[in-house]
Amino acid sequence: MVDTDVSRSRTPQRSLSSRSWAVILGGAILPVLIIAAWQLTTALGVFTIAQLPSPEMVWTAAVDLFDRGLLTLDVAISTQRVIIGFVIGAALGLGAGALVGLSRASDILLAPTIGALRAVPSLAWVPLLLLWLKIGEESKITLIAIGAFFPVYTTVTGALRHVDRQLVEAGRAFGLRGVRLFTTVQLPAVIPSVISGLRLALAQAWLFLVAAELLGASMGLGFLLSDSGTNGRLDRILLAIIMLAVLGKLSDALIGLLEKWAARRWS
Amino acid sequence: MSHTADVSTDLTGTDATGTGPTGADPTGAGVRDRDELRAGATTAGPSAPAGNTAYTVEFAGVGRTFAAEPVLRDVTLTVAPGEVLAILGTSGCGKSTLLRIAAGLDAPSTGTVRIDGSAVDGIDARCAVGFQEPRLLPWRTVSANVALGLPRGTRRDAGAARVAQLLELVGLSAFAGHRPREISGGMAQRASLARALARNPGVLLLDEPFGALDALTRLKMQDLLLDVHAAAPTTVLLVTHDVDEALQLADRVILLGREDGRAGATIRQEVVVPGRRPRDRGSAELAELRGRLLAGLGIERHGQPRGLPSTSTVPHFPY
């Protein structure tokens, strides 16, 4: 029949850059170098301790906070805020994006307003949210949800507008309409872009978390930052920054796995 | 101008005799052809789907205007149940538009299309469309793509059996679990054909289905289509720009084109193809028809080779 090469199995040869241990090791080189340089400069006295505490001091601060249960508490409360805010913001972004991307009428009605709201800088919301919702969990989660909303909204509307028209027409020709057309053709076609949007939204959620916690909180990594700033605890500031980097990268890696799976499954 | 009139009188003639387009066939070859196809259908074995249907398609004064520019006008044509009609024309002449109107994917500006006597209004469940591109959903397996064509409300096990049967018919059983990107273009086009057949359509609409394939694959696909039609003789409307393909597959060929000084394409020639299928690809009779159709498409025939007069038992239109 027609060429049947496709059934032939893949060749087992793989380059070094495609092996997982090589990838993990390669990614760790730069952080290790940075820590080594940090250790070296503090040990040689290039900077005073007031300017840059040594890695060991940051570690001691971490152990101290951990022993008193504060570090776990800060990480837990920050992660909880990010997750709740992200889920709410992403769900609303998905809904609004689907509405604007699929319906011309809602595009005309909603898109300009949402576009204008997107242009508002994140910190501009803070005083308003503090007055309306007070310094509680609601104000922080709302700010994080605002942060997570826009990346999802933007990618979903864009992706839905660019779904292959021919596929949609083929779906229509086979009797699919409305919700069934959406779930059979349009939604699967945009799943990879939706997950990329979620990834951006999660990064944005961590950004907005710190903004929210810096301005009014009694717990969380942002509070740790502002509190240590007031007390001049440079070691704790560095600790909080490292914790944010690690948590952000971890959550991003988790979504990255999902993105890879989706790219394989849905395209 | 006079062509249009000739076509419509010819059509009323065929309707009156009730033998479909073959009534105009002076050799009677088409009639034998059809009888043989019916016989083939009853003895076609396991690949013949049950409850096969074929509907009449009637175009009555169909016209389509895009942005005040007429693309089609005054298309009046009746396609008999089980007939294979090829629609030929230069690119951009509106032949795909005519097919899309029949499928309900587009609506005519004037006139109506009737399938089995009832007007087409929106996507019609009695039709199935095969596009020039396979248009398979890339995230579904080949068999899940074929299953998309199943009529709504098909029971799960019956649907699975039907899909397996169709994949066997188009020779893709071994690739049921593959994704569209893992199979070749010709295989994808066969999957697309199977998806259209899964609807068990009363009218099969094919829009240059083999146009994007290489020459050899195209010939194989043509033979496959003939096998499929023999197994389940549904009405087929086939849009093509390939004269040989039209002559190889169709009972009747219509040529769409503009008449001098008038905007919008209409039926300019209508040719009943003699002989039973599968036809000899090198037949002299077909060569004569081919020359005539190519001339209608504006292709110079370049005279008669080696001074031999071109002879044919096929009378010139309008017979």
XYZ file of C-alpha atoms in Angstrom:
586
model
C 0.000 0.000 0.000
C 1.256 3.473 0.745
C 4.492 3.795 2.657
C 4.435 1.929 5.939
C 7.675 3.326 7.395
C 5.678 4.779 10.238
C 5.294 1.379 11.861
C 9.061 1.002 12.163
C 10.234 1.543 15.719
C 12.342 4.564 16.673
C 16.113 4.238 16.702
C 17.498 3.748 20.235
C 20.332 6.277 19.739
C 19.915 9.352 21.930
C 22.141 12.355 22.272
C 23.559 13.446 25.628
C 21.289 16.488 25.768
C 18.189 14.266 25.706
C 19.137 12.179 28.777
C 17.404 13.246 31.962
C 20.419 12.946 34.282
C 22.464 15.137 31.931
C 19.674 17.726 31.834
C 19.340 17.859 35.640
C 23.105 18.014 36.145
C 23.485 20.718 33.496
C 20.798 22.839 35.125
C 22.502 22.563 38.534
C 25.895 23.849 37.358
C 25.091 27.560 37.504
C 23.381 27.573 40.964
C 26.320 25.627 42.409
C 28.774 28.128 40.897
C 26.780 31.047 42.306
C 26.770 29.574 45.812
C 30.496 28.860 45.544
C 31.197 32.457 44.480
C 28.981 33.704 47.296
C 30.832 31.576 49.836
C 34.189 32.686 48.454
C 33.457 36.429 48.528
C 32.127 36.319 52.098
C 35.003 34.109 53.272
C 37.570 36.478 51.721
C 35.860 39.465 53.295
C 35.053 41.240 50.017
C 31.761 42.270 51.584
C 31.043 42.876 55.256
C 28.500 40.700 56.997
C 26.137 43.666 57.144
C 26.291 43.877 53.349
C 26.161 40.183 52.494
C 25.758 37.379 55.037
C 27.456 34.112 54.206
C 25.509 31.077 52.935
C 26.105 29.449 56.290
C 24.359 32.313 58.107
C 21.376 32.048 55.790
C 21.246 28.323 56.489
C 21.405 28.957 60.244
C 18.556 31.448 59.935
C 16.556 28.844 58.011
C 17.147 26.174 60.658
C 16.279 28.621 63.402
C 12.995 29.653 61.781
C 12.204 26.054 60.922
C 12.791 24.883 64.493
C 10.355 27.469 65.751
C 7.822 26.372 63.126
C 7.786 29.795 61.505
C 9.353 28.879 58.171
C 6.924 26.040 57.564
C 4.058 28.318 58.515
C 5.193 31.091 56.158
C 5.743 28.704 53.258
C 2.438 26.942 53.899
C 0.355 30.109 54.118
C 2.010 31.628 51.036
C 1.545 28.452 49.013
C -2.073 28.223 50.121
C -2.736 31.825 49.032
C -1.079 31.223 45.673
C -3.027 28.022 45.040
C -6.434 29.442 45.998
C -5.866 32.720 44.135
C -4.454 30.930 41.113
C -7.348 28.472 40.882
C -9.962 31.240 41.149
C -8.159 33.560 38.738
C -7.390 30.824 36.194
C -10.969 29.500 36.252
C -12.396 32.979 35.695
C -9.781 33.631 33.000
C -10.700 30.383 31.244
C -14.402 31.225 31.332
C -13.982 34.815 30.176
C -11.451 33.762 27.543
C -13.772 31.092 26.147
C -16.665 33.556 26.050
C -14.709 36.292 24.268
C -12.853 33.869 21.993
C -15.942 32.008 20.801
C -18.662 34.647 20.666
C -18.358 37.718 18.517
C -20.951 39.543 20.618
C -19.107 39.065 23.906
C -15.886 39.994 22.135
C -17.410 43.368 21.197
C -19.005 43.861 24.622
C -16.272 42.640 26.978
C -12.874 42.730 25.278
C -12.248 46.513 25.524
C -13.148 46.631 29.244
C -11.039 43.604 30.133
C -8.192 45.043 28.063
C -8.379 48.310 30.029
C -8.414 46.484 33.378
C -5.378 44.502 32.275
C -3.508 47.776 31.767
C -3.892 48.704 35.467
C -0.572 48.036 37.298
C -0.904 45.359 39.971
C 0.063 47.602 42.874
C -2.681 50.069 41.997
C -5.232 47.535 43.238
C -3.667 47.215 46.672
C -5.056 50.320 48.449
C -8.497 49.691 47.015
C -8.523 46.028 48.037
C -7.259 46.909 51.537
C -10.075 49.408 52.015
C -12.758 47.152 50.588
C -11.705 43.782 51.926
C -9.525 44.831 54.898
C -6.223 43.137 55.757
C -7.548 39.584 55.616
C -7.109 36.597 53.376
C -9.751 37.890 50.930
C -7.779 40.938 49.865
C -4.612 38.918 49.206
C -6.383 36.115 47.385
C -8.279 38.616 45.262
C -5.052 40.334 44.251
C -3.438 36.992 43.348
C -6.552 35.992 41.399
C -6.331 39.258 39.440
C -2.731 38.391 38.656
C -3.588 34.868 37.490
C -6.654 35.941 35.499
C -5.037 37.931 32.694
C -2.422 35.497 31.347
C -5.070 32.755 31.105
C -7.651 35.091 29.593
C -5.218 36.414 26.980
C -3.888 33.034 25.861
C -7.332 31.399 25.731
C -8.929 34.141 23.619
C -5.942 34.213 21.294
C -5.815 30.439 20.914
C -9.549 30.106 20.292
C -9.379 32.713 17.531
C -6.663 30.716 15.834
C -8.212 27.256 15.980
C -7.876 25.718 12.517
C -11.018 26.850 10.677
C -10.898 23.779 8.483
C -11.111 21.481 11.487
C -14.023 23.455 12.903
C -15.777 23.282 9.537
C -15.142 19.544 9.334
C -16.667 19.206 12.807
C -19.692 21.211 11.697
C -20.019 19.145 8.531
C -20.288 16.055 10.729
C -23.156 17.556 12.674
C -21.338 19.020 15.698
C -22.680 22.279 17.102
C -22.431 24.465 20.195
C -21.127 22.734 23.301
C -20.378 19.473 21.474
C -18.369 21.316 18.821
C -16.497 23.151 21.601
C -15.645 20.022 23.572
C -14.831 17.908 20.490
C -12.826 20.333 18.361
C -12.128 23.745 19.865
C -11.236 22.839 23.454
C -8.820 20.004 22.599
C -7.221 22.243 19.972
C -6.441 24.959 22.552
C -5.423 22.721 25.478
C -1.657 23.155 24.875
C -2.016 26.950 24.760
C -4.287 26.931 27.803
C -1.620 25.109 29.788
C 1.047 27.574 28.635
C -1.308 30.295 29.863
C -1.654 28.511 33.211
C 2.103 28.402 33.503
C 2.369 32.145 32.971
C -0.515 32.672 35.383
C 1.200 30.681 38.125
C 4.376 32.757 37.787
C 2.227 35.890 37.925
C 0.435 34.524 41.028
C 3.751 34.324 42.935
C 4.571 37.890 41.881
C 1.244 39.166 43.134
C 1.576 37.139 46.343
C 4.647 39.086 47.370
C 2.956 42.376 46.456
C -0.035 41.395 48.624
C 2.016 40.205 51.587
C 4.453 43.107 51.577
C 1.639 45.548 52.116
C -0.306 43.980 54.896
C 0.205 40.551 56.364
C 1.236 38.865 59.599
C 2.428 35.625 57.997
C 3.888 34.445 54.722
C 7.101 34.854 52.774
C 6.244 38.419 51.789
C 5.721 39.251 55.448
C 9.049 37.606 56.247
C 10.641 39.903 53.664
C 9.114 43.134 54.966
C 9.570 42.168 58.621
C 13.226 41.282 58.091
C 13.663 44.507 56.149
C 12.443 46.498 59.144
C 14.700 44.531 61.512
C 17.706 44.611 59.207
C 17.895 40.781 59.024
C 19.677 40.413 55.695
C 20.069 36.644 56.178
C 16.299 36.203 56.455
C 15.699 38.435 53.436
C 18.014 36.241 51.381
C 16.317 33.164 52.797
C 12.887 34.445 51.773
C 14.138 35.250 48.268
C 15.658 31.781 47.909
C 12.456 30.162 49.189
C 10.409 32.131 46.636
C 12.782 31.101 43.849
C 12.637 27.433 44.840
C 8.842 27.344 45.321
C 8.221 29.245 42.078
C 10.529 26.960 40.133
C 9.005 23.813 41.669
C 5.437 24.803 40.857
C 6.531 25.866 37.377
C 8.231 22.511 36.831
C 5.027 20.706 37.825
C 3.013 22.649 35.244
C 5.858 22.134 32.786
C 5.346 18.370 33.083
C 1.633 18.875 32.430
C 2.481 21.051 29.427
C 4.747 18.368 27.968
C 2.081 15.734 28.411
C -0.521 17.983 26.776
C 1.741 18.755 23.841
C 2.106 15.022 23.249
C -1.515 14.128 23.843
C -3.359 17.038 22.239
C -1.432 18.047 19.147
C -26.389 30.803 -23.407
C -28.009 28.067 -25.435
C -26.124 25.521 -23.373
C -28.184 26.224 -20.319
C -31.399 25.658 -22.178
C -30.088 22.424 -23.670
C -29.089 21.128 -20.299
C -32.448 21.749 -18.737
C -34.367 20.092 -21.588
C -32.020 17.160 -21.364
C -32.676 16.890 -17.658
C -36.434 17.023 -17.949
C -36.070 14.261 -20.517
C -34.155 12.073 -18.150
C -36.585 12.724 -15.356
C -39.519 11.692 -17.501
C -37.991 8.403 -18.540
C -37.115 7.692 -14.925
C -33.843 6.015 -15.791
C -31.726 8.853 -14.479
C -28.922 10.364 -16.512
C -28.288 7.153 -18.351
C -31.462 7.771 -20.299
C -29.397 10.168 -22.355
C -26.720 7.576 -22.960
C -27.023 6.485 -26.573
C -24.993 3.323 -26.083
C -26.937 2.144 -23.091
C -23.632 1.290 -21.448
C -24.524 3.306 -18.383
C -27.654 1.250 -17.775
C -25.763 -2.018 -17.824
C -23.178 -0.373 -15.668
C -25.694 0.438 -12.993
C -27.276 -2.995 -13.044
C -23.908 -4.530 -12.574
C -23.203 -2.228 -9.646
C -26.418 -3.257 -7.951
C -25.543 -6.898 -8.456
C -22.111 -6.151 -7.034
C -23.681 -4.592 -3.977
C -25.651 -7.689 -3.071
C -22.635 -9.953 -3.373
C -20.084 -7.601 -1.887
C -19.528 -9.686 1.236
C -18.672 -8.437 4.723
C -17.571 -4.950 3.685
C -21.030 -3.941 2.467
C -22.781 -1.858 5.114
C -26.353 -2.682 5.871
C -29.178 -0.275 5.146
C -27.393 1.533 2.342
C -29.245 4.535 0.988
C -28.890 6.775 -2.039
C -30.822 9.992 -2.545
C -31.687 12.215 -5.482
C -30.035 15.631 -5.423
C -31.815 18.427 -7.280
C -30.325 21.851 -7.870
C -32.971 24.321 -9.031
C -31.714 27.668 -10.341
C -28.928 27.753 -7.758
C -26.845 30.931 -7.691
C -24.318 32.266 -5.172
C -23.042 35.811 -4.906
C -20.063 36.827 -2.781
C -19.854 40.579 -2.041
C -21.993 41.552 -5.057
C -19.836 39.365 -7.310
C -21.803 36.438 -8.757
C -19.815 33.217 -8.546
C -22.503 30.760 -9.570
C -25.740 31.330 -11.416
C -28.636 29.307 -12.791
C -27.314 25.866 -11.913
C -30.137 23.460 -12.571
C -29.286 19.816 -12.341
C -30.703 16.546 -11.096
C -28.452 13.793 -9.839
C -30.057 10.363 -9.737
C -29.789 8.084 -6.687
C -26.570 6.085 -6.870
C -25.141 8.178 -9.680
C -21.549 9.388 -9.626
C -21.452 12.944 -10.915
C -18.171 14.721 -11.516
C -18.125 18.507 -11.380
C -15.279 19.869 -13.482
C -14.118 23.432 -13.759
C -11.157 25.734 -13.686
C -9.953 26.803 -10.276
C -12.102 29.473 -8.685
C -15.097 28.707 -10.888
C -17.341 27.939 -7.946
C -17.373 24.150 -8.100
C -16.450 23.821 -4.435
C -19.095 26.417 -3.596
C -21.700 24.280 -5.359
C -20.653 21.292 -3.274
C -20.667 23.298 -0.050
C -24.180 24.466 -0.850
C -25.289 20.858 -1.294
C -23.694 19.999 2.064
C -25.456 22.900 3.783
C -22.095 24.449 4.717
C -23.047 27.421 2.557
C -26.445 28.750 1.493
C -27.382 29.681 -2.073
C -28.215 33.332 -2.828
C -30.905 32.197 -5.233
C -32.570 28.873 -5.951
C -32.822 25.755 -3.832
C -31.168 22.396 -3.393
C -33.327 19.430 -2.595
C -32.108 16.078 -1.344
C -34.597 13.240 -1.641
C -37.267 15.865 -2.311
C -36.738 17.996 0.809
C -34.838 21.271 0.776
C -31.361 21.533 2.291
C -31.366 23.970 5.200
C -28.151 24.062 7.189
C -25.840 21.104 7.734
C -27.612 18.082 6.336
C -27.361 14.762 8.151
C -28.024 12.900 4.895
C -24.769 14.175 3.406
C -21.178 13.401 4.262
C -18.301 15.537 3.063
C -14.781 14.533 2.140
C -12.510 17.556 1.919
C -9.419 18.136 -0.161
C -7.355 17.974 3.031
C -7.964 14.999 5.351
C -8.975 17.386 8.200
C -8.513 14.711 10.849
C -8.424 15.783 14.494
C -4.703 15.441 15.326
C -5.303 14.454 18.960
C -7.537 11.514 18.063
C -6.500 8.126 16.768
C -7.463 7.109 13.245
C -10.347 4.986 14.502
C -11.599 7.756 16.825
C -11.511 10.119 13.863
C -13.545 7.709 11.763
C -15.978 7.343 14.673
C -16.609 11.099 14.486
C -18.553 10.414 11.295
C -20.950 7.950 12.910
C -24.544 9.200 13.012
C -25.571 10.515 16.439
C -27.160 7.963 18.683
C -25.165 5.045 17.271
C -24.731 2.435 20.003
C -21.180 2.084 21.259
C -20.594 -1.532 20.209
C -22.377 -1.078 16.869
C -20.275 2.034 16.240
C -17.029 0.242 17.048
C -17.950 -2.610 14.716
C -18.817 -0.170 11.944
C -15.539 1.712 12.367
C -13.561 -1.531 12.252
C -15.440 -2.564 9.119
C -14.737 0.775 7.399
C -11.068 0.720 8.357
C -10.835 -2.703 6.774
C -12.582 -1.403 3.656
C -10.019 1.388 3.232
C -7.126 -0.876 4.267
C -6.237 0.899 7.520
C -7.030 -1.808 10.078
C -3.371 -2.022 11.083
C -3.276 1.726 11.733
C -6.468 2.096 13.788
C -4.541 3.209 16.877
C -2.176 5.600 15.068
C -2.414 9.354 15.230
C -2.979 11.268 11.960
C 0.575 12.643 11.997
C 1.951 9.111 12.153
C 0.417 8.056 8.829
C 1.057 9.172 5.254
C -1.051 11.681 3.334
C -2.734 8.970 1.277
C -3.600 7.007 4.414
C -4.981 10.133 6.073
C -7.145 10.747 3.016
C -8.432 7.168 3.209
C -9.242 7.703 6.891
C -11.103 10.854 5.891
C -13.083 8.864 3.314
C -13.888 6.230 5.946
C -15.102 8.977 8.283
C -17.451 10.269 5.579
C -18.705 6.734 4.889
C -19.322 6.195 8.614
C -22.270 8.548 8.305
C -23.828 6.020 5.953
C -24.581 8.989 3.725
C -27.357 9.154 1.178
C -25.181 11.639 -0.672
C -21.393 11.594 -0.569
C -19.833 14.959 -1.388
C -16.168 14.893 -2.300
C -14.278 18.148 -2.786
C -11.139 17.338 -4.794
C -10.486 14.488 -2.372
C -7.409 13.243 -4.199
C -6.108 16.606 -5.390
C -3.264 16.840 -2.886
C -2.007 13.282 -3.396
C 0.815 12.091 -5.623
C -0.154 10.677 -9.012
C 0.122 6.975 -8.161
C -1.637 7.274 -4.822
C -4.374 9.205 -6.598
C -4.965 6.351 -9.051
C -5.138 3.863 -6.164
C -7.582 6.097 -4.327
C -9.772 6.308 -7.426
C -9.947 2.527 -7.574
C -10.728 2.459 -3.856
C -13.583 4.895 -4.375
C -14.953 2.657 -7.133
C -14.785 -0.350 -4.802
C -16.531 1.597 -2.073
C -19.228 2.734 -4.461
C -19.697 -0.783 -5.776
C -20.096 -2.047 -2.212
C -22.536 0.693 -1.240
C -23.843 2.577 -4.268
C -24.633 5.953 -2.757
C -25.041 9.168 -4.745
C -21.632 10.785 -5.205
C -20.885 14.370 -6.176
C -17.199 14.660 -6.947
C -15.554 18.024 -7.487
C -12.327 17.741 -9.426
C -10.099 19.656 -11.806
C -8.716 16.426 -13.204
C -10.463 15.446 -16.431
C -9.065 11.900 -16.357
C -10.303 11.399 -12.825
C -13.768 12.598 -13.827
C -13.875 10.220 -16.802
C -12.561 7.317 -14.774
C -15.025 7.654 -11.913
C -18.179 9.367 -13.060
C -21.385 8.302 -14.781
C -21.779 11.881 -15.901
C -19.532 14.910 -15.987
C -20.670 18.507 -15.856
C -18.359 21.329 -16.751
C -18.809 24.603 -14.893
C -17.601 27.827 -16.430
C -18.470 31.344 -17.412
C -20.292 32.139 -20.578
C -19.001 35.053 -22.602
C -20.026 38.393 -21.226
C -21.832 37.043 -18.190
C -20.539 36.974 -14.651
C -20.887 33.783 -12.629
C -20.244 30.202 -13.637
C -22.950 27.858 -14.797
C -23.173 24.436 -16.462
C -21.489 24.736 -19.855
C -21.202 21.126 -20.880
C -22.667 17.891 -19.762
C -21.155 14.589 -20.796
C -22.456 11.117 -20.085
C -19.442 8.871 -19.789
C -19.796 5.612 -21.760
C -18.621 2.208 -20.650
C -18.718 0.312 -17.413
C -16.361 0.868 -14.511
C -13.543 0.267 -13.921
C -12.807 1.826 -17.270
C -9.748 1.309 -19.381
C -7.592 4.298 -18.592
C -6.282 4.259 -22.158
C -9.584 3.972 -24.024
C -9.863 5.926 -27.306
C -13.453 6.889 -26.606
C -12.441 8.457 -23.307
C -9.548 10.188 -25.037
C -12.020 11.862 -27.379
C -14.186 12.983 -24.448
C -11.090 14.097 -22.636
C -10.116 16.357 -25.507
C -13.565 17.827 -25.614
C -13.668 18.509 -21.864
C -10.161 19.960 -21.864
C -11.222 22.274 -24.695
C -14.131 23.320 -22.509
C -11.655 24.144 -19.748
C -9.762 26.346 -22.180
C -6.868 23.932 -22.789
C -5.601 23.775 -26.369
C -5.770 20.255 -27.704
C -2.882 20.689 -30.149
C -4.501 19.036 -33.158
C -4.676 15.387 -34.122
C -1.443 13.502 -33.588
C 0.319 12.145 -36.685
C -2.438 13.373 -38.930
C -4.875 10.684 -37.844
C -8.428 11.926 -37.716
C -9.941 11.610 -34.271
C -12.838 9.191 -34.523
C -15.348 8.340 -31.932
C -18.601 6.571 -31.569
C -19.555 9.163 -29.007
C -21.795 11.807 -30.548
C -21.131 15.425 -29.826
C -23.202 17.187 -27.230
C -26.177 17.825 -27.408
C -26.507 14.434 -29.104
